[in-house]
Amino acid sequence: MNRQLDLQAISRSFERVALNNNWQALHTPQNLASAISVEAAELLRLFQWSGTRDGQAVPTANAVAEELADLVMYINALADVLDIDLVDAVAEKCSHNEVRFLNE
């Protein structure tokens, strides 16, 4: 499973849905950052109390995948609005982390 995300396709899909529902004006940096926070909380909610006691179910992979997908879409949309090249940003952050945490 070595596929790559097509961020441009994600952007096009996100924009089509926004246009269809007249949501473009709502996609401000602040609103998108808020949506990221909400989706992260929804992901966390899936794990709240899971596995802490007998009978507490671990969330399904499908439920987790749905929340992760929402996060990726909103993060990508925020990068688009702020004209951030997400591929470059992630690559730079990975490089920074390797220098910081592997070269001690």
PDB file of N, CA and C in Angstrom:
ATOM      1  N   MET A   1       0.842  -1.179   0.000  1.00  0.00           N
ATOM      2  CA  MET A   1       0.000   0.000   0.000  1.00  0.00           C
ATOM      3  C   MET A   1       0.891   1.248   0.000  1.00  0.00           C
ATOM      4  N   ASN A   2       1.586   1.471  -1.084  1.00  0.00           N
ATOM      5  CA  ASN A   2       2.527   2.576  -1.201  1.00  0.00           C
ATOM      6  C   ASN A   2       1.994   3.635  -2.160  1.00  0.00           C
ATOM      7  N   ARG A   3       0.726   4.037  -1.942  1.00  0.00           N
ATOM      8  CA  ARG A   3       0.142   5.067  -2.798  1.00  0.00           C
ATOM      9  C   ARG A   3       0.374   6.439  -2.187  1.00  0.00           C
ATOM     10  N   GLN A   4       0.281   7.457  -3.020  1.00  0.00           N
ATOM     11  CA  GLN A   4       0.480   8.827  -2.555  1.00  0.00           C
ATOM     12  C   GLN A   4      -0.829   9.595  -2.619  1.00  0.00           C
ATOM     13  N   LEU A   5      -0.951  10.566  -1.735  1.00  0.00           N
ATOM     14  CA  LEU A   5      -2.115  11.445  -1.779  1.00  0.00           C
ATOM     15  C   LEU A   5      -1.980  12.415  -2.948  1.00  0.00           C
ATOM     16  N   ASP A   6      -3.056  12.625  -3.654  1.00  0.00           N
ATOM     17  CA  ASP A   6      -3.099  13.620  -4.713  1.00  0.00           C
ATOM     18  C   ASP A   6      -3.758  14.865  -4.122  1.00  0.00           C
ATOM     19  N   LEU A   7      -2.933  15.762  -3.603  1.00  0.00           N
ATOM     20  CA  LEU A   7      -3.460  16.942  -2.929  1.00  0.00           C
ATOM     21  C   LEU A   7      -4.254  17.838  -3.867  1.00  0.00           C
ATOM     22  N   GLN A   8      -3.876  17.875  -5.132  1.00  0.00           N
ATOM     23  CA  GLN A   8      -4.626  18.683  -6.095  1.00  0.00           C
ATOM     24  C   GLN A   8      -6.021  18.115  -6.313  1.00  0.00           C
ATOM     25  N   ALA A   9      -6.138  16.795  -6.388  1.00  0.00           N
ATOM     26  CA  ALA A   9      -7.454  16.171  -6.543  1.00  0.00           C
ATOM     27  C   ALA A   9      -8.307  16.415  -5.299  1.00  0.00           C
ATOM     28  N   ILE A  10      -7.677  16.364  -4.126  1.00  0.00           N
ATOM     29  CA  ILE A  10      -8.393  16.648  -2.888  1.00  0.00           C
ATOM     30  C   ILE A  10      -8.886  18.088  -2.901  1.00  0.00           C
ATOM     31  N   SER A  11      -8.046  19.003  -3.339  1.00  0.00           N
ATOM     32  CA  SER A  11      -8.436  20.417  -3.433  1.00  0.00           C
ATOM     33  C   SER A  11      -9.607  20.604  -4.382  1.00  0.00           C
ATOM     34  N   ARG A  12      -9.555  19.958  -5.534  1.00  0.00           N
ATOM     35  CA  ARG A  12     -10.638  20.092  -6.516  1.00  0.00           C
ATOM     36  C   ARG A  12     -11.954  19.552  -5.953  1.00  0.00           C
ATOM     37  N   SER A  13     -11.908  18.418  -5.303  1.00  0.00           N
ATOM     38  CA  SER A  13     -13.116  17.841  -4.721  1.00  0.00           C
ATOM     39  C   SER A  13     -13.680  18.735  -3.629  1.00  0.00           C
ATOM     40  N   PHE A  14     -12.815  19.217  -2.754  1.00  0.00           N
ATOM     41  CA  PHE A  14     -13.226  20.100  -1.658  1.00  0.00           C
ATOM     42  C   PHE A  14     -13.883  21.359  -2.227  1.00  0.00           C
ATOM     43  N   GLU A  15     -13.278  21.913  -3.267  1.00  0.00           N
ATOM     44  CA  GLU A  15     -13.814  23.128  -3.893  1.00  0.00           C
ATOM     45  C   GLU A  15     -15.159  22.862  -4.574  1.00  0.00           C
ATOM     46  N   ARG A  16     -15.296  21.720  -5.236  1.00  0.00           N
ATOM     47  CA  ARG A  16     -16.585  21.383  -5.875  1.00  0.00           C
ATOM     48  C   ARG A  16     -17.701  21.314  -4.833  1.00  0.00           C
ATOM     49  N   VAL A  17     -17.432  20.676  -3.710  1.00  0.00           N
ATOM     50  CA  VAL A  17     -18.436  20.580  -2.652  1.00  0.00           C
ATOM     51  C   VAL A  17     -18.752  21.971  -2.103  1.00  0.00           C
ATOM     52  N   ALA A  18     -17.729  22.785  -1.898  1.00  0.00           N
ATOM     53  CA  ALA A  18     -17.937  24.145  -1.388  1.00  0.00           C
ATOM     54  C   ALA A  18     -18.769  24.974  -2.368  1.00  0.00           C
ATOM     55  N   LEU A  19     -18.435  24.902  -3.640  1.00  0.00           N
ATOM     56  CA  LEU A  19     -19.189  25.651  -4.654  1.00  0.00           C
ATOM     57  C   LEU A  19     -20.639  25.192  -4.712  1.00  0.00           C
ATOM     58  N   ASN A  20     -20.846  23.897  -4.675  1.00  0.00           N
ATOM     59  CA  ASN A  20     -22.194  23.339  -4.764  1.00  0.00           C
ATOM     60  C   ASN A  20     -23.072  23.787  -3.596  1.00  0.00           C
ATOM     61  N   ASN A  21     -22.456  24.028  -2.441  1.00  0.00           N
ATOM     62  CA  ASN A  21     -23.203  24.385  -1.242  1.00  0.00           C
ATOM     63  C   ASN A  21     -23.029  25.843  -0.824  1.00  0.00           C
ATOM     64  N   ASN A  22     -22.381  26.638  -1.682  1.00  0.00           N
ATOM     65  CA  ASN A  22     -22.140  28.059  -1.397  1.00  0.00           C
ATOM     66  C   ASN A  22     -21.395  28.256  -0.072  1.00  0.00           C
ATOM     67  N   TRP A  23     -20.377  27.430   0.159  1.00  0.00           N
ATOM     68  CA  TRP A  23     -19.603  27.488   1.395  1.00  0.00           C
ATOM     69  C   TRP A  23     -18.272  28.223   1.235  1.00  0.00           C
ATOM     70  N   GLN A  24     -17.952  28.698   0.021  1.00  0.00           N
ATOM     71  CA  GLN A  24     -16.633  29.290  -0.211  1.00  0.00           C
ATOM     72  C   GLN A  24     -16.333  30.416   0.778  1.00  0.00           C
ATOM     73  N   ALA A  25     -17.308  31.262   1.059  1.00  0.00           N
ATOM     74  CA  ALA A  25     -17.085  32.395   1.966  1.00  0.00           C
ATOM     75  C   ALA A  25     -16.779  31.925   3.387  1.00  0.00           C
ATOM     76  N   LEU A  26     -17.185  30.723   3.723  1.00  0.00           N
ATOM     77  CA  LEU A  26     -16.943  30.186   5.066  1.00  0.00           C
ATOM     78  C   LEU A  26     -15.534  29.629   5.226  1.00  0.00           C
ATOM     79  N   HIS A  27     -14.848  29.421   4.119  1.00  0.00           N
ATOM     80  CA  HIS A  27     -13.534  28.783   4.171  1.00  0.00           C
ATOM     81  C   HIS A  27     -12.420  29.809   4.381  1.00  0.00           C
ATOM     82  N   THR A  28     -12.536  30.523   5.487  1.00  0.00           N
ATOM     83  CA  THR A  28     -11.502  31.468   5.900  1.00  0.00           C
ATOM     84  C   THR A  28     -10.439  30.696   6.682  1.00  0.00           C
ATOM     85  N   PRO A  29      -9.246  31.262   6.809  1.00  0.00           N
ATOM     86  CA  PRO A  29      -8.227  30.574   7.610  1.00  0.00           C
ATOM     87  C   PRO A  29      -8.712  30.230   9.023  1.00  0.00           C
ATOM     88  N   GLN A  30      -9.377  31.162   9.679  1.00  0.00           N
ATOM     89  CA  GLN A  30      -9.845  30.903  11.042  1.00  0.00           C
ATOM     90  C   GLN A  30     -10.865  29.770  11.070  1.00  0.00           C
ATOM     91  N   ASN A  31     -11.823  29.779  10.153  1.00  0.00           N
ATOM     92  CA  ASN A  31     -12.837  28.724  10.127  1.00  0.00           C
ATOM     93  C   ASN A  31     -12.224  27.373   9.796  1.00  0.00           C
ATOM     94  N   LEU A  32     -11.280  27.343   8.868  1.00  0.00           N
ATOM     95  CA  LEU A  32     -10.641  26.072   8.520  1.00  0.00           C
ATOM     96  C   LEU A  32      -9.793  25.557   9.676  1.00  0.00           C
ATOM     97  N   ALA A  33      -9.079  26.456  10.365  1.00  0.00           N
ATOM     98  CA  ALA A  33      -8.304  26.038  11.538  1.00  0.00           C
ATOM     99  C   ALA A  33      -9.242  25.503  12.625  1.00  0.00           C
ATOM    100  N   SER A  34     -10.384  26.146  12.792  1.00  0.00           N
ATOM    101  CA  SER A  34     -11.371  25.664  13.756  1.00  0.00           C
ATOM    102  C   SER A  34     -11.893  24.288  13.358  1.00  0.00           C
ATOM    103  N   ALA A  35     -12.151  24.098  12.066  1.00  0.00           N
ATOM    104  CA  ALA A  35     -12.637  22.806  11.587  1.00  0.00           C
ATOM    105  C   ALA A  35     -11.600  21.708  11.841  1.00  0.00           C
ATOM    106  N   ILE A  36     -10.321  22.040  11.676  1.00  0.00           N
ATOM    107  CA  ILE A  36      -9.251  21.072  11.966  1.00  0.00           C
ATOM    108  C   ILE A  36      -9.306  20.673  13.431  1.00  0.00           C
ATOM    109  N   SER A  37      -9.481  21.641  14.302  1.00  0.00           N
ATOM    110  CA  SER A  37      -9.560  21.365  15.737  1.00  0.00           C
ATOM    111  C   SER A  37     -10.763  20.480  16.059  1.00  0.00           C
ATOM    112  N   VAL A  38     -11.890  20.779  15.460  1.00  0.00           N
ATOM    113  CA  VAL A  38     -13.107  19.985  15.693  1.00  0.00           C
ATOM    114  C   VAL A  38     -12.903  18.552  15.204  1.00  0.00           C
ATOM    115  N   GLU A  39     -12.328  18.395  14.019  1.00  0.00           N
ATOM    116  CA  GLU A  39     -12.110  17.042  13.483  1.00  0.00           C
ATOM    117  C   GLU A  39     -11.106  16.272  14.333  1.00  0.00           C
ATOM    118  N   ALA A  40     -10.077  16.960  14.844  1.00  0.00           N
ATOM    119  CA  ALA A  40      -9.117  16.297  15.731  1.00  0.00           C
ATOM    120  C   ALA A  40      -9.821  15.838  17.009  1.00  0.00           C
ATOM    121  N   ALA A  41     -10.728  16.655  17.515  1.00  0.00           N
ATOM    122  CA  ALA A  41     -11.499  16.267  18.704  1.00  0.00           C
ATOM    123  C   ALA A  41     -12.405  15.081  18.398  1.00  0.00           C
ATOM    124  N   GLU A  42     -12.980  15.048  17.206  1.00  0.00           N
ATOM    125  CA  GLU A  42     -13.818  13.907  16.827  1.00  0.00           C
ATOM    126  C   GLU A  42     -12.985  12.626  16.738  1.00  0.00           C
ATOM    127  N   LEU A  43     -11.759  12.749  16.267  1.00  0.00           N
ATOM    128  CA  LEU A  43     -10.858  11.593  16.241  1.00  0.00           C
ATOM    129  C   LEU A  43     -10.556  11.142  17.668  1.00  0.00           C
ATOM    130  N   LEU A  44     -10.242  12.074  18.528  1.00  0.00           N
ATOM    131  CA  LEU A  44      -9.940  11.747  19.919  1.00  0.00           C
ATOM    132  C   LEU A  44     -11.140  11.114  20.614  1.00  0.00           C
ATOM    133  N   ARG A  45     -12.330  11.620  20.303  1.00  0.00           N
ATOM    134  CA  ARG A  45     -13.552  11.082  20.903  1.00  0.00           C
ATOM    135  C   ARG A  45     -13.696   9.588  20.624  1.00  0.00           C
ATOM    136  N   LEU A  46     -13.254   9.152  19.460  1.00  0.00           N
ATOM    137  CA  LEU A  46     -13.336   7.728  19.125  1.00  0.00           C
ATOM    138  C   LEU A  46     -12.530   6.867  20.092  1.00  0.00           C
ATOM    139  N   PHE A  47     -11.463   7.436  20.626  1.00  0.00           N
ATOM    140  CA  PHE A  47     -10.573   6.684  21.509  1.00  0.00           C
ATOM    141  C   PHE A  47     -10.848   6.936  22.994  1.00  0.00           C
ATOM    142  N   GLN A  48     -11.712   7.906  23.287  1.00  0.00           N
ATOM    143  CA  GLN A  48     -11.987   8.215  24.679  1.00  0.00           C
ATOM    144  C   GLN A  48     -12.563   7.006  25.375  1.00  0.00           C
ATOM    145  N   TRP A  49     -11.917   6.606  26.424  1.00  0.00           N
ATOM    146  CA  TRP A  49     -12.301   5.479  27.268  1.00  0.00           C
ATOM    147  C   TRP A  49     -12.157   4.130  26.576  1.00  0.00           C
ATOM    148  N   SER A  50     -11.727   4.090  25.329  1.00  0.00           N
ATOM    149  CA  SER A  50     -11.623   2.796  24.642  1.00  0.00           C
ATOM    150  C   SER A  50     -10.549   1.941  25.285  1.00  0.00           C
ATOM    151  N   GLY A  51     -10.884   0.711  25.540  1.00  0.00           N
ATOM    152  CA  GLY A  51      -9.938  -0.246  26.075  1.00  0.00           C
ATOM    153  C   GLY A  51      -9.537  -0.025  27.513  1.00  0.00           C
ATOM    154  N   THR A  52     -10.200   0.916  28.211  1.00  0.00           N
ATOM    155  CA  THR A  52      -9.817   1.173  29.591  1.00  0.00           C
ATOM    156  C   THR A  52     -10.506   0.224  30.561  1.00  0.00           C
ATOM    157  N   ARG A  53     -11.626  -0.336  30.146  1.00  0.00           N
ATOM    158  CA  ARG A  53     -12.357  -1.286  30.987  1.00  0.00           C
ATOM    159  C   ARG A  53     -12.916  -2.384  30.098  1.00  0.00           C
ATOM    160  N   ASP A  54     -13.270  -3.483  30.704  1.00  0.00           N
ATOM    161  CA  ASP A  54     -13.888  -4.565  29.945  1.00  0.00           C
ATOM    162  C   ASP A  54     -15.129  -4.038  29.239  1.00  0.00           C
ATOM    163  N   GLY A  55     -15.275  -4.422  28.019  1.00  0.00           N
ATOM    164  CA  GLY A  55     -16.442  -4.027  27.244  1.00  0.00           C
ATOM    165  C   GLY A  55     -16.291  -2.709  26.514  1.00  0.00           C
ATOM    166  N   GLN A  56     -15.212  -1.982  26.757  1.00  0.00           N
ATOM    167  CA  GLN A  56     -14.996  -0.721  26.051  1.00  0.00           C
ATOM    168  C   GLN A  56     -14.356  -1.034  24.706  1.00  0.00           C
ATOM    169  N   ALA A  57     -15.083  -0.790  23.655  1.00  0.00           N
ATOM    170  CA  ALA A  57     -14.622  -1.151  22.318  1.00  0.00           C
ATOM    171  C   ALA A  57     -13.568  -0.187  21.800  1.00  0.00           C
ATOM    172  N   VAL A  58     -12.635  -0.729  21.075  1.00  0.00           N
ATOM    173  CA  VAL A  58     -11.666   0.074  20.339  1.00  0.00           C
ATOM    174  C   VAL A  58     -12.377   0.536  19.070  1.00  0.00           C
ATOM    175  N   PRO A  59     -12.172   1.776  18.645  1.00  0.00           N
ATOM    176  CA  PRO A  59     -12.879   2.259  17.454  1.00  0.00           C
ATOM    177  C   PRO A  59     -12.528   1.446  16.215  1.00  0.00           C
ATOM    178  N   THR A  60     -13.470   1.393  15.297  1.00  0.00           N
ATOM    179  CA  THR A  60     -13.229   0.668  14.057  1.00  0.00           C
ATOM    180  C   THR A  60     -12.262   1.444  13.174  1.00  0.00           C
ATOM    181  N   ALA A  61     -11.560   0.709  12.342  1.00  0.00           N
ATOM    182  CA  ALA A  61     -10.630   1.344  11.402  1.00  0.00           C
ATOM    183  C   ALA A  61     -11.387   2.290  10.478  1.00  0.00           C
ATOM    184  N   ASN A  62     -12.612   1.943  10.100  1.00  0.00           N
ATOM    185  CA  ASN A  62     -13.392   2.811   9.207  1.00  0.00           C
ATOM    186  C   ASN A  62     -13.718   4.146   9.866  1.00  0.00           C
ATOM    187  N   ALA A  63     -14.077   4.107  11.141  1.00  0.00           N
ATOM    188  CA  ALA A  63     -14.396   5.348  11.849  1.00  0.00           C
ATOM    189  C   ALA A  63     -13.161   6.233  11.975  1.00  0.00           C
ATOM    190  N   VAL A  64     -12.025   5.629  12.285  1.00  0.00           N
ATOM    191  CA  VAL A  64     -10.774   6.374  12.396  1.00  0.00           C
ATOM    192  C   VAL A  64     -10.384   6.938  11.030  1.00  0.00           C
ATOM    193  N   ALA A  65     -10.506   6.123   9.990  1.00  0.00           N
ATOM    194  CA  ALA A  65     -10.158   6.558   8.631  1.00  0.00           C
ATOM    195  C   ALA A  65     -10.999   7.757   8.204  1.00  0.00           C
ATOM    196  N   GLU A  66     -12.274   7.745   8.566  1.00  0.00           N
ATOM    197  CA  GLU A  66     -13.153   8.856   8.201  1.00  0.00           C
ATOM    198  C   GLU A  66     -12.692  10.170   8.838  1.00  0.00           C
ATOM    199  N   GLU A  67     -12.322  10.114  10.109  1.00  0.00           N
ATOM    200  CA  GLU A  67     -11.859  11.328  10.789  1.00  0.00           C
ATOM    201  C   GLU A  67     -10.494  11.772  10.262  1.00  0.00           C
ATOM    202  N   LEU A  68      -9.611  10.816   9.993  1.00  0.00           N
ATOM    203  CA  LEU A  68      -8.305  11.176   9.411  1.00  0.00           C
ATOM    204  C   LEU A  68      -8.489  11.837   8.047  1.00  0.00           C
ATOM    205  N   ALA A  69      -9.418  11.311   7.251  1.00  0.00           N
ATOM    206  CA  ALA A  69      -9.685  11.900   5.931  1.00  0.00           C
ATOM    207  C   ALA A  69     -10.201  13.327   6.070  1.00  0.00           C
ATOM    208  N   ASP A  70     -11.100  13.550   7.027  1.00  0.00           N
ATOM    209  CA  ASP A  70     -11.592  14.913   7.266  1.00  0.00           C
ATOM    210  C   ASP A  70     -10.436  15.844   7.620  1.00  0.00           C
ATOM    211  N   LEU A  71      -9.536  15.374   8.484  1.00  0.00           N
ATOM    212  CA  LEU A  71      -8.385  16.184   8.865  1.00  0.00           C
ATOM    213  C   LEU A  71      -7.517  16.529   7.664  1.00  0.00           C
ATOM    214  N   VAL A  72      -7.221  15.546   6.839  1.00  0.00           N
ATOM    215  CA  VAL A  72      -6.381  15.786   5.655  1.00  0.00           C
ATOM    216  C   VAL A  72      -7.046  16.811   4.740  1.00  0.00           C
ATOM    217  N   MET A  73      -8.354  16.674   4.531  1.00  0.00           N
ATOM    218  CA  MET A  73      -9.050  17.603   3.633  1.00  0.00           C
ATOM    219  C   MET A  73      -9.024  19.032   4.169  1.00  0.00           C
ATOM    220  N   TYR A  74      -9.277  19.209   5.475  1.00  0.00           N
ATOM    221  CA  TYR A  74      -9.268  20.557   6.040  1.00  0.00           C
ATOM    222  C   TYR A  74      -7.859  21.134   6.114  1.00  0.00           C
ATOM    223  N   ILE A  75      -6.881  20.313   6.441  1.00  0.00           N
ATOM    224  CA  ILE A  75      -5.490  20.794   6.463  1.00  0.00           C
ATOM    225  C   ILE A  75      -5.068  21.229   5.062  1.00  0.00           C
ATOM    226  N   ASN A  76      -5.415  20.440   4.068  1.00  0.00           N
ATOM    227  CA  ASN A  76      -5.085  20.776   2.690  1.00  0.00           C
ATOM    228  C   ASN A  76      -5.788  22.068   2.263  1.00  0.00           C
ATOM    229  N   ALA A  77      -7.049  22.216   2.660  1.00  0.00           N
ATOM    230  CA  ALA A  77      -7.794  23.434   2.309  1.00  0.00           C
ATOM    231  C   ALA A  77      -7.173  24.664   2.961  1.00  0.00           C
ATOM    232  N   LEU A  78      -6.759  24.537   4.216  1.00  0.00           N
ATOM    233  CA  LEU A  78      -6.117  25.665   4.884  1.00  0.00           C
ATOM    234  C   LEU A  78      -4.802  26.021   4.198  1.00  0.00           C
ATOM    235  N   ALA A  79      -4.040  25.028   3.819  1.00  0.00           N
ATOM    236  CA  ALA A  79      -2.793  25.286   3.087  1.00  0.00           C
ATOM    237  C   ALA A  79      -3.091  26.005   1.777  1.00  0.00           C
ATOM    238  N   ASP A  80      -4.141  25.582   1.086  1.00  0.00           N
ATOM    239  CA  ASP A  80      -4.518  26.242  -0.171  1.00  0.00           C
ATOM    240  C   ASP A  80      -4.864  27.705   0.055  1.00  0.00           C
ATOM    241  N   VAL A  81      -5.691  27.980   1.047  1.00  0.00           N
ATOM    242  CA  VAL A  81      -6.133  29.350   1.325  1.00  0.00           C
ATOM    243  C   VAL A  81      -4.946  30.250   1.682  1.00  0.00           C
ATOM    244  N   LEU A  82      -3.974  29.671   2.399  1.00  0.00           N
ATOM    245  CA  LEU A  82      -2.813  30.459   2.818  1.00  0.00           C
ATOM    246  C   LEU A  82      -1.657  30.375   1.829  1.00  0.00           C
ATOM    247  N   ASP A  83      -1.898  29.733   0.693  1.00  0.00           N
ATOM    248  CA  ASP A  83      -0.895  29.581  -0.367  1.00  0.00           C
ATOM    249  C   ASP A  83       0.386  28.936   0.173  1.00  0.00           C
ATOM    250  N   ILE A  84       0.202  27.867   0.940  1.00  0.00           N
ATOM    251  CA  ILE A  84       1.313  27.091   1.478  1.00  0.00           C
ATOM    252  C   ILE A  84       1.435  25.812   0.668  1.00  0.00           C
ATOM    253  N   ASP A  85       2.632  25.536   0.195  1.00  0.00           N
ATOM    254  CA  ASP A  85       2.885  24.270  -0.494  1.00  0.00           C
ATOM    255  C   ASP A  85       3.041  23.208   0.583  1.00  0.00           C
ATOM    256  N   LEU A  86       1.997  22.404   0.762  1.00  0.00           N
ATOM    257  CA  LEU A  86       1.976  21.430   1.842  1.00  0.00           C
ATOM    258  C   LEU A  86       3.044  20.362   1.676  1.00  0.00           C
ATOM    259  N   VAL A  87       3.319  19.965   0.456  1.00  0.00           N
ATOM    260  CA  VAL A  87       4.364  18.970   0.211  1.00  0.00           C
ATOM    261  C   VAL A  87       5.712  19.511   0.674  1.00  0.00           C
ATOM    262  N   ASP A  88       6.014  20.754   0.296  1.00  0.00           N
ATOM    263  CA  ASP A  88       7.266  21.371   0.737  1.00  0.00           C
ATOM    264  C   ASP A  88       7.301  21.544   2.252  1.00  0.00           C
ATOM    265  N   ALA A  89       6.183  21.981   2.828  1.00  0.00           N
ATOM    266  CA  ALA A  89       6.131  22.215   4.267  1.00  0.00           C
ATOM    267  C   ALA A  89       6.386  20.923   5.041  1.00  0.00           C
ATOM    268  N   VAL A  90       5.778  19.828   4.602  1.00  0.00           N
ATOM    269  CA  VAL A  90       5.976  18.550   5.287  1.00  0.00           C
ATOM    270  C   VAL A  90       7.409  18.060   5.099  1.00  0.00           C
ATOM    271  N   ALA A  91       7.932  18.196   3.895  1.00  0.00           N
ATOM    272  CA  ALA A  91       9.311  17.768   3.644  1.00  0.00           C
ATOM    273  C   ALA A  91      10.292  18.559   4.513  1.00  0.00           C
ATOM    274  N   GLU A  92      10.081  19.868   4.599  1.00  0.00           N
ATOM    275  CA  GLU A  92      10.959  20.704   5.433  1.00  0.00           C
ATOM    276  C   GLU A  92      10.844  20.321   6.900  1.00  0.00           C
ATOM    277  N   LYS A  93       9.631  20.044   7.364  1.00  0.00           N
ATOM    278  CA  LYS A  93       9.439  19.670   8.762  1.00  0.00           C
ATOM    279  C   LYS A  93      10.083  18.313   9.051  1.00  0.00           C
ATOM    280  N   CYS A  94       9.970  17.361   8.140  1.00  0.00           N
ATOM    281  CA  CYS A  94      10.627  16.057   8.314  1.00  0.00           C
ATOM    282  C   CYS A  94      12.136  16.234   8.402  1.00  0.00           C
ATOM    283  N   SER A  95      12.689  17.063   7.522  1.00  0.00           N
ATOM    284  CA  SER A  95      14.125  17.326   7.539  1.00  0.00           C
ATOM    285  C   SER A  95      14.538  17.967   8.857  1.00  0.00           C
ATOM    286  N   HIS A  96      13.775  18.941   9.301  1.00  0.00           N
ATOM    287  CA  HIS A  96      14.048  19.606  10.571  1.00  0.00           C
ATOM    288  C   HIS A  96      14.021  18.598  11.724  1.00  0.00           C
ATOM    289  N   ASN A  97      13.008  17.730  11.735  1.00  0.00           N
ATOM    290  CA  ASN A  97      12.894  16.731  12.800  1.00  0.00           C
ATOM    291  C   ASN A  97      14.061  15.751  12.792  1.00  0.00           C
ATOM    292  N   GLU A  98      14.507  15.379  11.594  1.00  0.00           N
ATOM    293  CA  GLU A  98      15.651  14.438  11.515  1.00  0.00           C
ATOM    294  C   GLU A  98      16.914  15.088  12.067  1.00  0.00           C
ATOM    295  N   VAL A  99      17.126  16.339  11.728  1.00  0.00           N
ATOM    296  CA  VAL A  99      18.294  17.045  12.263  1.00  0.00           C
ATOM    297  C   VAL A  99      18.176  17.182  13.771  1.00  0.00           C
ATOM    298  N   ARG A 100      17.012  17.544  14.207  1.00  0.00           N
ATOM    299  CA  ARG A 100      16.798  17.793  15.638  1.00  0.00           C
ATOM    300  C   ARG A 100      16.861  16.514  16.477  1.00  0.00           C
ATOM    301  N   PHE A 101      16.279  15.431  15.979  1.00  0.00           N
ATOM    302  CA  PHE A 101      16.116  14.254  16.819  1.00  0.00           C
ATOM    303  C   PHE A 101      17.020  13.080  16.472  1.00  0.00           C
ATOM    304  N   LEU A 102      17.672  13.110  15.310  1.00  0.00           N
ATOM    305  CA  LEU A 102      18.536  11.996  14.933  1.00  0.00           C
ATOM    306  C   LEU A 102      20.010  12.329  15.048  1.00  0.00           C
ATOM    307  N   ASN A 103      20.356  13.593  15.082  1.00  0.00           N
ATOM    308  CA  ASN A 103      21.753  13.994  15.116  1.00  0.00           C
ATOM    309  C   ASN A 103      22.156  14.568  16.465  1.00  0.00           C
ATOM    310  N   GLU A 104      21.828  13.878  17.502  1.00  0.00           N
ATOM    311  CA  GLU A 104      22.144  14.390  18.843  1.00  0.00           C
ATOM    312  C   GLU A 104      23.489  13.880  19.295  1.00  0.00           C
TER     313      GLU A 104
END
